[in-house]
Structures are given as structure tokens and as C-alpha cells.
Tab-separated table of C-alpha atoms in Angstrom:
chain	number	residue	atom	x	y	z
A	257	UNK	CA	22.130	49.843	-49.571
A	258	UNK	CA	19.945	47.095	-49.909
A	259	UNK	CA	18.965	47.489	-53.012
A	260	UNK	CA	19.036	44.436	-55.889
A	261	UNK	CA	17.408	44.008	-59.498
A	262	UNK	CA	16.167	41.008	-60.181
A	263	UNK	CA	16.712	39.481	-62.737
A	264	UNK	CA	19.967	41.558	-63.793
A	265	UNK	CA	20.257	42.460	-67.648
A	266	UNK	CA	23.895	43.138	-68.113
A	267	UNK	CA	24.569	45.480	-70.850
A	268	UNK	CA	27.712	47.286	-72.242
A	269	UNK	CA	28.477	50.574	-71.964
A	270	UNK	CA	31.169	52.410	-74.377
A	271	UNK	CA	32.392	55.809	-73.655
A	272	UNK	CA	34.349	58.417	-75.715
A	273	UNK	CA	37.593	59.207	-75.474
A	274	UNK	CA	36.807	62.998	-74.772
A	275	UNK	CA	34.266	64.027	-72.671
A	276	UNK	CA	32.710	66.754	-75.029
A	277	UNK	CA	32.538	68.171	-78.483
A	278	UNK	CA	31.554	71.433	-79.928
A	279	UNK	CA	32.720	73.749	-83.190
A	280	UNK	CA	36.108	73.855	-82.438
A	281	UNK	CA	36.701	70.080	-82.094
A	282	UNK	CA	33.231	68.330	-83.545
A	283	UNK	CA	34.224	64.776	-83.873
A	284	UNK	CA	34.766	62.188	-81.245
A	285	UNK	CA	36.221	58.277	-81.093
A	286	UNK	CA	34.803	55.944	-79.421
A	287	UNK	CA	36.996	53.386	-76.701
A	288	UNK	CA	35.319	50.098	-78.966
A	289	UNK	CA	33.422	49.435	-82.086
A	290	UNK	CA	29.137	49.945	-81.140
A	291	UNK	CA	28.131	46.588	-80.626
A	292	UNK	CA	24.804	45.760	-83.084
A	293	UNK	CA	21.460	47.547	-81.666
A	294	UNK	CA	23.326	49.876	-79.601
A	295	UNK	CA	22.347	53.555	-79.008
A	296	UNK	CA	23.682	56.777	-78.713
A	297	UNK	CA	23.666	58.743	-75.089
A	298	UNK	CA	24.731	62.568	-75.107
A	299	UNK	CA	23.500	65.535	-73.894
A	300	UNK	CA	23.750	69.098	-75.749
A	301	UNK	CA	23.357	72.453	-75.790
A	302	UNK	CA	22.795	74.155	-78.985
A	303	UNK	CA	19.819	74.300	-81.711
A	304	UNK	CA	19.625	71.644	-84.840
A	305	UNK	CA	21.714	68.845	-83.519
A	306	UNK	CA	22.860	66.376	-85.853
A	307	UNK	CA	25.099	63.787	-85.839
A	308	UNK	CA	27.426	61.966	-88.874
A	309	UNK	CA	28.691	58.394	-88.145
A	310	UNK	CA	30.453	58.779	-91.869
A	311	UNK	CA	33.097	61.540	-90.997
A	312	UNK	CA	30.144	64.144	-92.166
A	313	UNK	CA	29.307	62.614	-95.145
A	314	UNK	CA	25.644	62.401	-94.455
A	315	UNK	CA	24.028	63.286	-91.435
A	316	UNK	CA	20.946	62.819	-89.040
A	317	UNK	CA	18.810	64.601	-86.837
A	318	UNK	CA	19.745	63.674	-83.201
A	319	UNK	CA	16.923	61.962	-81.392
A	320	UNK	CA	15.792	64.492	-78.569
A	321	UNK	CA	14.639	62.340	-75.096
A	322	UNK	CA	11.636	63.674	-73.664
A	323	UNK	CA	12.060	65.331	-70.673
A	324	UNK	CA	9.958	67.227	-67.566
A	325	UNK	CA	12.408	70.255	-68.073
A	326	UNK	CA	12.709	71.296	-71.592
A	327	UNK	CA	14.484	74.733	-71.750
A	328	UNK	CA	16.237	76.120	-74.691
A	329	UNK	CA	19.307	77.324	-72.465
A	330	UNK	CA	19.840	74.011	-70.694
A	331	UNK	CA	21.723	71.339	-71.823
A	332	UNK	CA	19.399	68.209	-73.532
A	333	UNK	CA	19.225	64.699	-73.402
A	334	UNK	CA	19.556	62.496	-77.094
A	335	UNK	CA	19.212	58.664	-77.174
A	336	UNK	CA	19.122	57.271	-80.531
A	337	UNK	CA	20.284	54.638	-82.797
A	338	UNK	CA	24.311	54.244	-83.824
A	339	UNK	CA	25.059	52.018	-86.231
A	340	UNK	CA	27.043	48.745	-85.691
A	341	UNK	CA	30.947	48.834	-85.781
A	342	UNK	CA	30.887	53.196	-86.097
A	343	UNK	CA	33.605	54.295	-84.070
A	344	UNK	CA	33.283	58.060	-84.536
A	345	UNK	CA	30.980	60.424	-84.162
A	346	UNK	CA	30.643	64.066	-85.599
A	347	UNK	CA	28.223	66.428	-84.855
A	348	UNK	CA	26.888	69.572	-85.653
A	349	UNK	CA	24.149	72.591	-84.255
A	350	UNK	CA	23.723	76.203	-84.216
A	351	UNK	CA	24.194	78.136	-80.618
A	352	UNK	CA	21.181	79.287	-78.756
A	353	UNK	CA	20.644	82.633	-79.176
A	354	UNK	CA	22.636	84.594	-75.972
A	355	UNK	CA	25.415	81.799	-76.196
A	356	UNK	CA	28.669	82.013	-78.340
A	357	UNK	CA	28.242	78.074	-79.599
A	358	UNK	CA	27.219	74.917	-79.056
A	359	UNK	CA	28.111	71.929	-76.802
A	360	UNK	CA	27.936	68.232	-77.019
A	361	UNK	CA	29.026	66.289	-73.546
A	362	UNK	CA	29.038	62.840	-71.779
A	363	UNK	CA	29.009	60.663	-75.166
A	364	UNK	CA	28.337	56.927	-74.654
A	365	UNK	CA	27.329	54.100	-76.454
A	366	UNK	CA	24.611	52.260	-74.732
A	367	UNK	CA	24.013	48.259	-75.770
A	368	UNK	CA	22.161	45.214	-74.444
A	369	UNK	CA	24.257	41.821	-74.059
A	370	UNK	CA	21.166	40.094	-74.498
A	371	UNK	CA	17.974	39.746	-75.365
């Protein structure tokens, strides 16, 4: 418990109103606007993932995190780019083969309050 950072780098942290998604109920709001430079935190389970910041007008490959365990039935971890002010986000995959559907969980916006 005696554990500090030094120097601290605040940063903001905005979280979804639901905790997951998946094909039944793909799109999620977010609690605030994404600040500018902010990224995208989820993890999923499924094949293909993409996410729409446009209601599924267009779409984009998620960005896959690298990872020491990468296993095609686990749940992974994406971290990529949101654009500023999008306050929904839709996704879309394919199961895994052996599971019924996919699953998107934990959604967050991650963003520096500095430089």
C-alpha cells in the first residue's frame, strides 16, 4: 500500500451504459461524448469484430491488443481509436465455431487530459 506514480497523468475514463453487447442488442451509449484522441477498450468473444460509430453506416475492423494468451474460445482484448464526440457504438462478429454467438463486454472510452 505504498505504492505512488510519479508524476501522475490524470486521464478520463467513460463507460457504457450496459456492460455488454452481442446479436440480440449490438449497439451501446456511452455516459459522455469521447473526448478528442480517445480510444476504445472492450473485450470480445466472437470472429470478425467490427465496430460502427455511425449507427452501422460504415464500419471498421476492431483493433485486436496483443496478448500472451491468444485463444479463439477466450474472450479478447481491442484498443483502438473512437472518434471525437461519438456517443454510440455498434458492433458486429460471427460466433466461434462451438458457441451459439458472439459477445462484446466491459466497453470504455479511454482519454488523456493532457499531453
Amino acid at each position: 500500500d505504498n505504492v505512488g506514480v510519479s508524476p501522475a497523468v490524470p486521464f478520463t475514463v467513460v463507460n457504457a451504459t450496459a456492460r455488454y453487447a452481442d446479436a440480440t442488442s449490438p449497439e451501446l451509449a456511452l455516459r459522455a461524448p469521447a473526448p478528442a484522441g480517445a480510444r476504445l477498450r472492450f473485450a470480445a468473444h466472437g470472429l470478425g469484430v467490427q465496430v460502427s460509430f455511425d449507427g452501422g453506416s460504415t464500419w471498421v475492423g476492431a483493433w485486436r491488443q496483443q496478448q500472451e494468451l491468444d485463444a479463439t474460445d477466450r474472450f479478447r482484448s481491442y484498443w483502438m481509436p473512437i472518434p471525437a464526440g461519438a456517443q454510440r457504438v455498434r458492433f458486429r462478429a460471427a460466433a466461434t465455431p462451438g458457441f451459439a454467438s458472439w459477445f462484446v463486454r466491459d466497453v470504455a472510452v479511454w482519454a488523456s487530459d493532457g499531453a
